Every structure is written in structure tokens, then in C-alpha cells.
XYZ file of C-alpha atoms in Angstrom:
547
model
C -11.568 -25.438 -45.831
C -10.225 -21.967 -45.622
C -7.333 -20.977 -43.297
C -9.828 -19.223 -41.014
C -11.916 -22.386 -40.727
C -8.837 -24.449 -39.914
C -7.852 -22.141 -37.175
C -11.423 -22.159 -35.718
C -11.415 -26.018 -35.935
C -8.075 -25.987 -34.077
C -9.766 -23.952 -31.311
C -12.875 -26.296 -31.222
C -10.626 -29.277 -30.910
C -8.310 -27.728 -28.213
C -11.097 -26.158 -26.107
C -13.468 -29.184 -26.344
C -10.550 -31.506 -25.117
C -10.164 -29.113 -22.082
C -13.799 -29.325 -21.416
C -13.947 -33.079 -21.660
C -11.207 -33.419 -19.150
C -12.622 -30.923 -16.645
C -13.969 -32.385 -13.460
C -17.507 -31.743 -12.534
C -18.337 -29.858 -9.405
C -20.959 -31.254 -6.942
C -23.611 -29.218 -8.816
C -22.849 -30.986 -12.046
C -21.450 -27.833 -13.519
C -17.715 -27.207 -14.409
C -17.524 -23.586 -13.142
C -19.100 -21.633 -10.388
C -17.103 -18.482 -10.896
C -18.980 -17.432 -14.110
C -22.027 -19.195 -15.520
C -21.080 -18.205 -19.009
C -17.981 -20.443 -18.993
C -20.247 -23.495 -18.572
C -22.133 -22.490 -21.669
C -18.972 -21.685 -23.795
C -17.106 -24.908 -22.900
C -20.222 -26.968 -23.430
C -20.830 -25.381 -26.865
C -17.194 -26.240 -27.829
C -17.614 -29.766 -26.563
C -21.062 -30.228 -28.368
C -19.687 -28.722 -31.700
C -16.647 -31.061 -31.643
C -18.934 -34.113 -30.998
C -20.994 -33.483 -34.142
C -18.240 -32.198 -36.471
C -16.958 -35.032 -38.629
C -13.614 -33.075 -39.249
C -12.952 -32.718 -35.524
C -10.032 -34.855 -34.423
C -10.532 -35.273 -30.595
C -9.286 -37.742 -27.978
C -12.721 -38.711 -26.800
C -15.806 -40.758 -27.721
C -18.059 -38.273 -29.585
C -21.294 -40.044 -28.822
C -20.687 -39.841 -25.098
C -19.588 -36.126 -25.155
C -22.600 -35.147 -27.146
C -24.764 -36.514 -24.409
C -22.642 -34.934 -21.598
C -22.373 -31.510 -23.424
C -26.091 -31.591 -24.042
C -26.724 -32.145 -20.294
C -24.402 -29.239 -19.450
C -26.305 -26.921 -21.884
C -29.597 -27.940 -20.293
C -28.162 -27.340 -16.751
C -27.131 -23.718 -17.840
C -30.510 -23.042 -19.578
C -32.450 -24.080 -16.458
C -30.677 -21.432 -14.366
C -32.550 -18.773 -16.206
C -35.044 -16.787 -14.247
C -38.394 -17.616 -15.822
C -40.777 -15.843 -13.636
C -42.424 -12.982 -15.638
C -43.132 -11.083 -12.415
C -39.481 -11.068 -11.332
C -37.303 -7.900 -11.929
C -34.614 -10.259 -13.178
C -36.899 -12.076 -15.559
C -34.954 -13.665 -18.480
C -31.596 -13.347 -16.636
C -29.144 -15.849 -15.407
C -27.034 -15.704 -12.289
C -23.288 -14.815 -12.776
C -21.586 -16.253 -9.724
C -22.991 -19.620 -8.755
C -21.551 -20.312 -5.250
C -22.614 -21.860 -3.011
C -25.720 -23.422 -4.677
C -26.240 -22.506 -8.300
C -30.071 -22.860 -8.137
C -30.086 -20.273 -5.437
C -27.733 -17.830 -6.922
C -29.122 -14.324 -7.533
C -29.734 -13.451 -11.205
C -27.395 -10.724 -12.671
C -27.760 -8.497 -15.635
C -24.451 -9.305 -17.240
C -24.684 -12.966 -18.641
C -27.671 -12.439 -21.011
C -26.120 -9.327 -22.579
C -23.716 -11.392 -24.775
C -24.564 -15.018 -24.033
C -28.125 -14.653 -25.082
C -27.204 -13.513 -28.524
C -24.556 -16.114 -28.881
C -27.030 -18.865 -27.777
C -29.337 -17.807 -30.845
C -26.335 -18.152 -33.061
C -25.128 -21.468 -31.627
C -28.707 -22.949 -31.891
C -29.136 -21.835 -35.497
C -26.110 -23.936 -36.520
C -26.447 -26.879 -34.156
C -30.152 -27.430 -33.557
C -30.450 -30.365 -35.906
C -28.133 -32.339 -33.605
C -30.035 -31.577 -30.414
C -32.480 -33.670 -28.699
C -36.005 -32.399 -28.550
C -35.797 -31.497 -24.851
C -32.658 -29.417 -25.547
C -34.274 -27.768 -28.550
C -37.328 -26.947 -26.402
C -35.152 -25.537 -23.675
C -33.278 -23.181 -26.046
C -36.558 -21.917 -27.616
C -38.183 -21.354 -24.207
C -34.949 -19.420 -23.058
C -35.244 -17.258 -26.228
C -38.912 -16.548 -25.410
C -38.065 -15.421 -21.923
C -35.173 -13.282 -23.137
C -37.411 -11.548 -25.727
C -40.127 -10.911 -23.327
C -37.767 -9.616 -20.669
C -36.852 -6.589 -22.956
C -33.488 -6.330 -21.077
C -32.207 -4.701 -24.272
C -34.823 -1.914 -24.380
C -32.516 0.965 -23.220
C -31.598 4.159 -24.863
C -28.108 4.638 -26.270
C -26.047 7.234 -24.571
C -22.667 6.041 -23.377
C -21.552 4.111 -26.600
C -19.964 1.372 -24.569
C -19.827 -2.477 -24.735
C -23.067 -2.741 -22.924
C -24.960 -0.720 -25.445
C -23.203 -2.511 -28.381
C -24.655 -5.737 -26.954
C -28.131 -4.206 -26.448
C -28.107 -2.928 -29.913
C -27.164 -6.390 -31.399
C -29.779 -8.139 -29.174
C -32.503 -5.760 -30.495
C -31.577 -6.797 -34.073
C -31.288 -10.493 -33.268
C -34.293 -10.960 -31.052
C -36.457 -8.517 -33.211
C -35.520 -10.660 -36.263
C -36.075 -14.045 -34.394
C -39.595 -12.991 -33.198
C -40.453 -10.951 -36.260
C -40.900 -7.798 -34.152
C -39.978 -5.286 -36.853
C -40.392 -2.334 -34.477
C -37.707 -3.833 -32.415
C -35.562 -4.395 -35.389
C -36.038 -0.780 -36.520
C -35.095 0.354 -33.061
C -31.945 -1.761 -33.216
C -31.059 -0.466 -36.630
C -31.382 3.264 -35.343
C -29.191 2.371 -32.305
C -26.598 0.796 -34.691
C -26.442 3.808 -36.998
C -25.973 6.168 -33.929
C -23.313 4.042 -32.522
C -21.499 3.767 -35.778
C -21.576 7.495 -36.289
C -20.453 8.185 -32.768
C -17.439 5.907 -32.858
C -16.439 7.310 -36.226
C -16.563 10.785 -35.013
C -15.308 10.340 -31.287
C -13.237 7.126 -31.417
C -13.885 4.266 -29.023
C -14.262 5.278 -25.367
C -13.182 1.734 -24.611
C -9.728 2.197 -26.216
C -8.323 -1.296 -26.180
C -10.597 -2.420 -23.472
C -10.355 -6.216 -23.190
C -12.410 -8.335 -23.253
C -15.010 -5.788 -24.022
C -13.765 -4.895 -27.458
C -14.259 -8.557 -28.359
C -17.793 -8.228 -27.042
C -18.476 -5.529 -29.659
C -16.956 -7.801 -32.346
C -18.946 -10.844 -31.109
C -22.317 -9.057 -30.740
C -22.204 -7.387 -34.068
C -20.859 -10.439 -35.924
C -23.697 -12.564 -34.498
C -26.165 -9.977 -35.689
C -24.561 -9.774 -39.168
C -24.915 -13.509 -39.404
C -28.456 -13.780 -38.140
C -30.227 -10.672 -39.583
C -31.393 -10.958 -43.168
C -31.869 -7.414 -44.292
C -29.654 -5.662 -46.940
C -29.544 -2.210 -45.319
C -28.984 -3.429 -41.804
C -26.288 -5.892 -42.926
C -24.538 -3.130 -44.823
C -24.324 -1.083 -41.675
C -23.305 -4.014 -39.569
C -20.531 -4.743 -42.088
C -19.490 -1.015 -41.842
C -19.422 -1.365 -37.959
C -17.337 -4.602 -38.259
C -14.973 -2.959 -40.823
C -14.533 -0.100 -38.367
C -13.715 -2.518 -35.420
C -11.210 -4.592 -37.216
C -9.508 -1.423 -38.649
C -9.258 -0.132 -35.104
C -7.773 -3.400 -33.923
C -5.282 -3.506 -36.926
C -3.825 -0.079 -35.760
C -2.688 -1.560 -32.443
C -1.995 -4.992 -33.421
C 1.477 -6.764 -33.351
C 1.436 -10.558 -33.717
C -1.169 -11.201 -31.050
C -0.228 -8.230 -28.723
C -2.433 -5.274 -28.226
C 0.049 -2.301 -28.290
C -0.462 1.155 -26.905
C -2.836 2.144 -24.065
C -5.327 -0.123 -22.448
C -8.569 0.892 -20.918
C -10.183 -1.242 -18.392
C -7.193 -3.679 -18.605
C -7.752 -6.980 -16.816
C -5.089 -9.308 -15.240
C -5.045 -11.585 -18.148
C -4.022 -8.755 -20.530
C -1.487 -6.961 -18.361
C 1.469 -7.694 -18.287
C 0.872 -10.498 -20.772
C -1.741 -10.321 -23.586
C -3.763 -13.532 -23.093
C -7.111 -12.840 -24.819
C -5.917 -13.273 -28.516
C -8.229 -16.006 -29.797
C -10.046 -13.696 -32.241
C -6.708 -12.343 -33.379
C -5.452 -15.896 -33.976
C -8.416 -16.688 -36.247
C -8.234 -13.439 -38.171
C -4.493 -13.099 -38.508
C -2.857 -16.359 -37.407
C 0.728 -14.915 -37.308
C 1.639 -16.079 -33.755
C 1.444 -19.432 -31.954
C -1.851 -20.502 -30.297
C -1.388 -19.913 -26.587
C -1.548 -22.838 -24.212
C -3.927 -20.986 -21.843
C -7.167 -19.481 -23.007
C -8.746 -17.460 -20.180
C -11.562 -16.093 -22.309
C -12.724 -18.708 -24.869
C -16.095 -17.140 -25.627
C -17.027 -17.709 -29.320
C -13.761 -17.280 -31.357
C -14.184 -20.801 -32.667
C -17.592 -20.141 -34.113
C -18.099 -16.455 -35.149
C -16.106 -15.005 -37.935
C -16.093 -11.945 -40.047
C -13.308 -11.562 -42.566
C -11.590 -8.194 -42.105
C -11.064 -6.078 -45.330
C -7.796 -6.829 -47.220
C -6.339 -3.483 -46.375
C -6.966 -3.959 -42.690
C -5.378 -7.363 -42.730
C -2.397 -5.872 -44.578
C -2.059 -3.079 -41.976
C -2.017 -5.671 -39.175
C 0.434 -8.212 -40.699
C 2.924 -6.129 -42.622
C 5.155 -4.407 -40.142
C 8.301 -4.301 -42.144
C 8.104 -0.397 -42.137
C 7.731 1.285 -38.639
C 4.337 3.047 -38.227
C 3.215 5.764 -35.855
C -0.409 5.845 -34.746
C -1.814 9.065 -33.225
C -5.601 9.103 -32.374
C -7.962 10.195 -29.629
C -11.134 8.929 -27.998
C -13.741 10.875 -26.167
C -14.698 9.462 -22.737
C -18.182 10.331 -21.639
C -18.422 12.099 -18.295
C -21.008 14.156 -16.343
C -20.646 17.909 -15.582
C -19.852 17.124 -11.961
C -16.705 15.190 -12.936
C -15.572 17.747 -15.569
C -17.652 16.401 -18.575
C -16.345 14.432 -21.447
C -12.494 13.767 -21.613
C -10.219 13.140 -24.482
C -7.601 10.522 -24.256
C -4.913 10.898 -26.863
C -3.326 7.581 -27.904
C 0.098 7.002 -29.390
C 1.828 3.840 -30.706
C 5.052 3.281 -32.540
C 4.985 -0.286 -34.134
C 7.833 -2.168 -35.780
C 8.039 -5.927 -36.769
C 9.729 -6.856 -33.529
C 8.353 -4.397 -30.852
C 5.919 -1.640 -30.241
C 6.015 1.370 -27.910
C 3.020 3.331 -26.864
C 0.405 4.625 -24.460
C -2.000 7.330 -23.423
C -0.818 10.963 -23.087
C -3.544 11.493 -20.366
C -3.971 9.810 -17.113
C -7.629 8.985 -16.533
C -9.062 7.339 -13.403
C -11.408 4.808 -14.995
C -13.685 2.211 -13.519
C -11.718 0.125 -10.985
C -8.649 2.273 -11.803
C -7.746 -0.034 -14.680
C -6.128 2.324 -17.235
C -2.848 0.826 -18.361
C -0.880 4.045 -19.234
C 2.031 2.820 -21.391
C 4.299 -0.128 -22.208
C 6.739 -1.694 -24.584
C 5.024 -4.678 -26.164
C 6.586 -7.696 -27.799
C 4.897 -10.171 -29.959
C 3.256 -13.284 -28.285
C 5.081 -16.403 -27.975
C 4.867 -19.613 -25.972
C 7.965 -18.717 -24.006
C 6.174 -18.501 -20.694
C 7.261 -14.848 -20.188
C 5.173 -11.728 -20.100
C 5.340 -9.740 -23.221
C 5.139 -6.174 -21.748
C 7.669 -3.884 -20.175
C 6.464 -0.922 -18.175
C 6.711 1.170 -15.016
C 4.207 2.830 -12.871
C 3.652 4.459 -9.368
C 1.238 2.103 -7.596
C -2.264 3.351 -6.989
C -5.526 2.201 -5.618
C -5.941 -1.654 -6.277
C -2.297 -2.351 -6.876
C -0.719 -5.510 -5.535
C 2.491 -7.286 -6.306
C 0.610 -10.130 -8.008
C -1.582 -7.853 -9.878
C 0.728 -4.956 -11.087
C -1.894 -2.880 -13.133
C -3.358 -0.209 -11.006
C -1.399 3.166 -10.862
C -1.674 6.425 -9.217
C -2.552 9.860 -10.631
C 1.022 11.031 -10.237
C 2.987 10.653 -13.448
C 3.539 12.364 -16.863
C 4.922 10.855 -20.120
C 6.593 11.640 -23.259
C 6.297 9.253 -26.327
C 8.590 9.447 -29.332
C 8.933 6.578 -31.548
C 10.907 3.843 -29.736
C 11.404 5.890 -26.450
C 9.258 6.536 -23.465
C 10.189 9.130 -20.833
C 8.143 9.011 -17.555
C 8.318 11.274 -14.469
C 6.879 10.467 -11.023
C 7.252 13.618 -8.957
C 5.934 12.094 -5.770
C 5.375 14.773 -2.996
C 7.614 14.366 -0.007
C 6.075 12.073 2.679
C 4.078 10.002 0.286
C 4.799 6.404 -0.887
C 7.599 7.028 -3.441
C 7.763 3.584 -4.994
C 7.801 3.129 -8.586
C 7.601 -0.507 -9.826
C 8.296 -2.021 -13.115
C 7.695 -5.312 -15.038
C 10.289 -6.637 -17.524
C 10.129 -9.732 -19.716
C 12.327 -12.659 -19.164
C 15.515 -12.687 -21.313
C 19.222 -11.823 -20.967
C 19.810 -8.825 -18.677
C 22.740 -6.775 -17.372
C 22.012 -4.882 -14.124
C 23.894 -1.704 -13.082
C 23.174 0.760 -10.285
C 20.534 2.804 -12.099
C 20.111 0.998 -15.397
C 19.143 -2.344 -16.848
C 20.037 -3.436 -20.313
C 18.203 -6.441 -21.812
C 17.894 -8.601 -24.904
C 14.620 -10.432 -25.319
C 14.525 -12.459 -28.629
C 15.159 -9.773 -31.427
C 14.748 -6.788 -29.198
C 17.189 -4.742 -27.060
C 15.831 -2.633 -24.164
C 17.533 0.002 -22.158
C 16.001 1.017 -18.877
C 17.436 4.145 -17.229
C 16.115 4.943 -13.636
C 16.587 8.075 -11.770
C 17.000 6.106 -8.426
C 18.599 2.867 -7.480
C 16.384 -0.221 -7.745
C 16.053 -3.698 -6.701
C 14.963 -6.789 -8.870
C 13.173 -9.873 -8.073
C 13.159 -12.770 -10.601
C 9.675 -14.358 -10.878
C 8.609 -17.305 -13.046
C 7.438 -15.239 -15.931
C 9.076 -11.817 -15.408
C 11.472 -9.501 -13.592
C 9.801 -7.303 -10.954
C 11.603 -4.036 -10.371
C 11.124 -1.607 -7.471
C 12.778 1.839 -7.059
C 12.522 4.109 -4.061
C 14.065 7.273 -2.640
C 11.870 10.177 -3.542
C 10.594 11.651 -6.772
C 11.567 9.420 -9.647
C 11.749 8.826 -13.316
C 12.534 6.315 -15.922
C 13.472 6.292 -19.675
C 13.042 3.160 -21.753
C 14.414 2.764 -25.179
C 13.710 -0.249 -27.407
C 15.535 -1.244 -30.649
C 15.215 -4.157 -32.881
C 18.128 -6.442 -33.833
C 18.084 -5.269 -37.447
C 18.360 -1.720 -36.339
C 21.017 -2.594 -33.817
C 23.171 -4.240 -36.698
C 22.956 -0.941 -38.616
C 24.552 0.699 -35.604
C 27.188 -2.008 -35.453
C 25.628 -3.448 -32.309
C 25.840 -7.330 -32.305
C 25.512 -8.173 -28.607
C 23.955 -7.156 -25.412
C 27.396 -6.063 -24.152
C 27.795 -3.749 -27.120
C 24.394 -2.354 -26.617
C 25.029 -1.652 -22.963
C 28.433 -0.008 -23.757
C 26.744 2.491 -25.979
C 23.847 3.162 -23.613
C 26.236 3.633 -20.625
C 27.466 6.804 -22.243
C 23.830 8.017 -22.911
C 22.381 8.402 -19.432
C 19.365 10.700 -19.186
C 19.546 13.673 -16.664
C 16.847 14.183 -14.192
C 15.935 17.078 -11.919
C 16.245 16.027 -8.273
C 12.474 16.868 -7.692
C 11.301 14.755 -10.441
C 10.139 17.787 -12.567
C 12.455 17.367 -15.542
C 14.119 14.632 -17.681
C 16.324 14.978 -20.767
C 17.572 12.237 -23.002
C 19.300 11.816 -26.327
C 17.916 8.823 -28.139
C 19.986 6.406 -30.197
C 18.923 8.162 -33.417
C 20.297 11.469 -31.800
C 16.822 13.031 -31.089
C 16.830 15.348 -28.054
C 13.944 14.580 -25.806
C 12.795 16.683 -22.839
C 9.914 16.324 -20.463
C 9.250 19.020 -17.973
C 6.485 19.450 -15.305
C 5.899 23.154 -14.502
C 5.220 24.287 -10.878
C 1.528 24.450 -11.616
C 1.545 20.738 -12.641
C 1.252 21.296 -16.434
C 3.619 19.132 -18.436
C 5.614 20.221 -21.555
C 7.344 17.767 -23.950
C 9.899 18.682 -26.513
C 11.552 16.792 -29.132
C 14.571 18.486 -30.870
C 13.759 21.624 -28.904
C 10.197 21.912 -30.467
C 7.168 21.415 -28.258
C 4.881 18.512 -28.967
C 1.583 19.896 -30.012
C -0.767 17.069 -29.243
C -3.389 16.339 -26.667
C -2.736 17.743 -23.201
C 0.620 19.047 -24.430
C -0.906 21.437 -26.885
C -0.471 25.041 -26.138
């Protein structure tokens, strides 16, 4: 058994044990919030029940029967009326009565393809009624033609449509559909190579790309198509490796969900592929990490795992947009990654769907400490709440340089002037306009333009600062770097940082800071709103800061 297979078996054992313990609702299902969770958990329980290597705390014969019944319940929620506009679909939300829930276009996109993959590997253990139910579901999916859409946005939906064309075309020997899927695949691969991924770090949707194309790679038996699928998967895992640090996704996040900010909590595919961090206790998105696997190329794995030498990543992605909204936009991404921490974000503020862009943070490796692993500040915007500190306003400019972030928030007079921050649990010293912390092998200095208040929560420190236009400078340094500077304690780190306060313009239009490596950093916002970033007196010529 390979190390990958061992980690997948570990997932199957853990998730199946959780499924077996889950109480049934009155409907006989485990979940009403998302129909897909019932399928995923039942698949793990079924797989554990038939796998002789699985060491589980339950009677396998009984759970094989119960998981089979759960799979049947899910399959029977499909809309099987050919005259229905939602033919072939499943409902997403199931309350109050699952059988009466309205079908939704989302579940079949990924779940349909994963069902084919699961059936291929487990049909021999299924009862005749369950086999018949799966095969009927595939027939309805195929005839629904939900995937028969033109490619144009190059997002996770179209990635799943493309994979479904290949999978269901292959399953039903519809070679025109397979050819259509191949053309879509080639277009998508060319687009992301030339324009980057518009969903830069979008979780869980990045993993939907990976799962959809891995399932197609497993199920489609065509040399040319498999070569292109392999190229797509190599591209995806290379992209992941650029922003990877021991389970964390560093740099900017597009479409960030609460389970990924301020703590990365969707790392199961990372765990199987890289395995250099502890398996988390909570798994909010199980999906098919325990089943699907595509081994990343050796150089990609080396990029992700070997962080002994610091690395800077500078890339861009083109976001599609219509002419009315200014047309396509470029988002320039930055990350500075060391073996103990990473700093990075997006130079451009973009108001994405549900205002979910996560602009910047300092990321720490994942651990089972119970603490968040991201440190960041923002000015709250539409959708922000204290329990969901993700959504930010359009006001704010940033400068990234290696281990330092400089951020300005020139809030106009009369508007809400709060900026809020999230800091990981650790050892912290608090002063009037600064916080100095040590979290594991990382020191953090946080310099604020205004006084602040701190509230200690179970998994983080919540910071709030008011009083007008504002700004913050955050500098991170690893313990080994600190030792080279003769810093051996948090008190010594704070003593050096106290004499290194940044200077801020009162209206929030300028910040200047000298980093620990003696770099002079300056961020200025001109009266017209255009920012200018300088390092060592020289302007940064990148993205929106280009002349």
C-alpha cells in the first residue's frame, strides 16, 4: 500500500466512523442542509464496510446495509420526469420534506460524475436494487443534457460540465459528446495557461476542478483525451503548489468561504497528496478525497514540500466581466513563502460574488492547536459580521514586500471608520498602537495607526480600531531568522520593534516603514485615489501600481 493509499484509507476510516455515529433525521437522512453530504458520507461508510483493510469501530455487515439504504434514499430524490425543466437533477436543500424539495442545478454538476466513479469501483458489492438505482440515475443524467453548455467563463461550473461530457459520453458511447467534451477541455486548458485561473484560490471550487478532471481521467479510456486531462491536472497541482504551506492556502482567496477564512479547513486533498501536516479533527467538506487520486509530478511535490529557501510568487489571473462592468479585470497575486509562515494577497480589490474576496493575510501552517492560522485586517463591508469576519469594503490599498504587508484604509469622514483584525492564539504583548506576538516558530509585529481594543475568543484574538482614517503594518519573521538577529524571546523582538514604528499621514493617505532587513517601504494614495508603492525609493512596477 502506497503512502497515498494509506492516507486515503485513514480518511475512509475516520469519515465512515463519523457517518456511522450520525443520528438519522425523521426523513431517514443524515443531512437536510445539502443533499450531497448524504451521498458523500454514505459512500465512505459503504467503502469502509467492504474494504478488508479498513479498521473501523462498527459491524461492517450492518453498515453495508445501512449505507446502501442511504444511497438509495439519495438516488430516489432525483427528478425523473423527462418533461420537467429540472429533469435529472436533485434538490440541494431538503427542508422541511425532502421528497417535496425543489430540484437545484448544483448537486448533479459534481455529484453525478462522482457517482459514476464510485459505482465503477463498488458495484460488485451492491445489491441488485442499488445497482439498478445507480444505472437508472445515470440514464436520467445523460438524457437531461445538463452539461450541454458552451464554454465561456472558464469557471468551476464549466470545468464540471466538461468532465461530465467526457464521463457520460464515454459511459453511453456517445462519441459526439466525448468529442464535444474534449474540445471544451482543450479550450479550458489553453485559457487557464494563458490567463490564469479566474477562481484564484477559490475553495471549495478549486477542488471541484481537481475532482471533476480526476474522475474523467480515471473513467475515460482514450489516449489523446487522457493526455490532455493529465496536462490539466498537472497544471492544477502546479497552481496549488505555488500557494501551499503545510495545509494552508497562502496569498489571496477568491470566493472565500467561512471554513477557509480565518482558518484553512478544506485540506483533505492536500493531506492525501502532500501529507506534511496533521489530519484535522473537523472535515467540513469531505467530498471524494478518500477515493480520487492523481499523483502530482515530482517537481510539483518538491515545490510544495521544500520550503527551506524563501520563495516569492507573482502571478495574475484575468476575471471575466461584461462591458457594462468594465470588461475583464486582472488580479495580480503575490505570496512570500518560508518554511514557517507566508505573507501575501491580491494587489487589486475586486468585488466578487457575495463580496468574498479575501485580500491578504499572514498564513501559518495547519496544526491541531484549535487556533485560526491566518492573521489579517480589513475594513468591514457588505456581508461582514463579527462571527464571519471575511467581507471587506472597497476602501483600502496594500503594499506587499516579502515578510511585510502595509495597508491603508483612508475612510472618508462621516463613514464607519472601523478596521478589524484577526490574530491567531499565542503569546502576545499589547501596547497602545502595537501588538507583538509569538505563535509557535513565528514572531508577528502589528503596528496600527490608531489605538485598538482586543477581545480574546476561543480560537483567535479579535481586534478593532476606530478613530478616523487608519492603517496597519504587519511584519512576520521566523524563529531561525530571529536568532540570526540575536532575538531569542518575544520581549527581545518587541524591544526591537518598538523603535521601528511606521509613520502614517493623519488622513490615511501615506505610510512609511523600515523593515527588519532595513528595506524602506512606502505606500501613498494620491488625491485622485491612485496608489503608489515604493521599496527602497523605487516604485513597484506590477499590476495596478505600474506606471
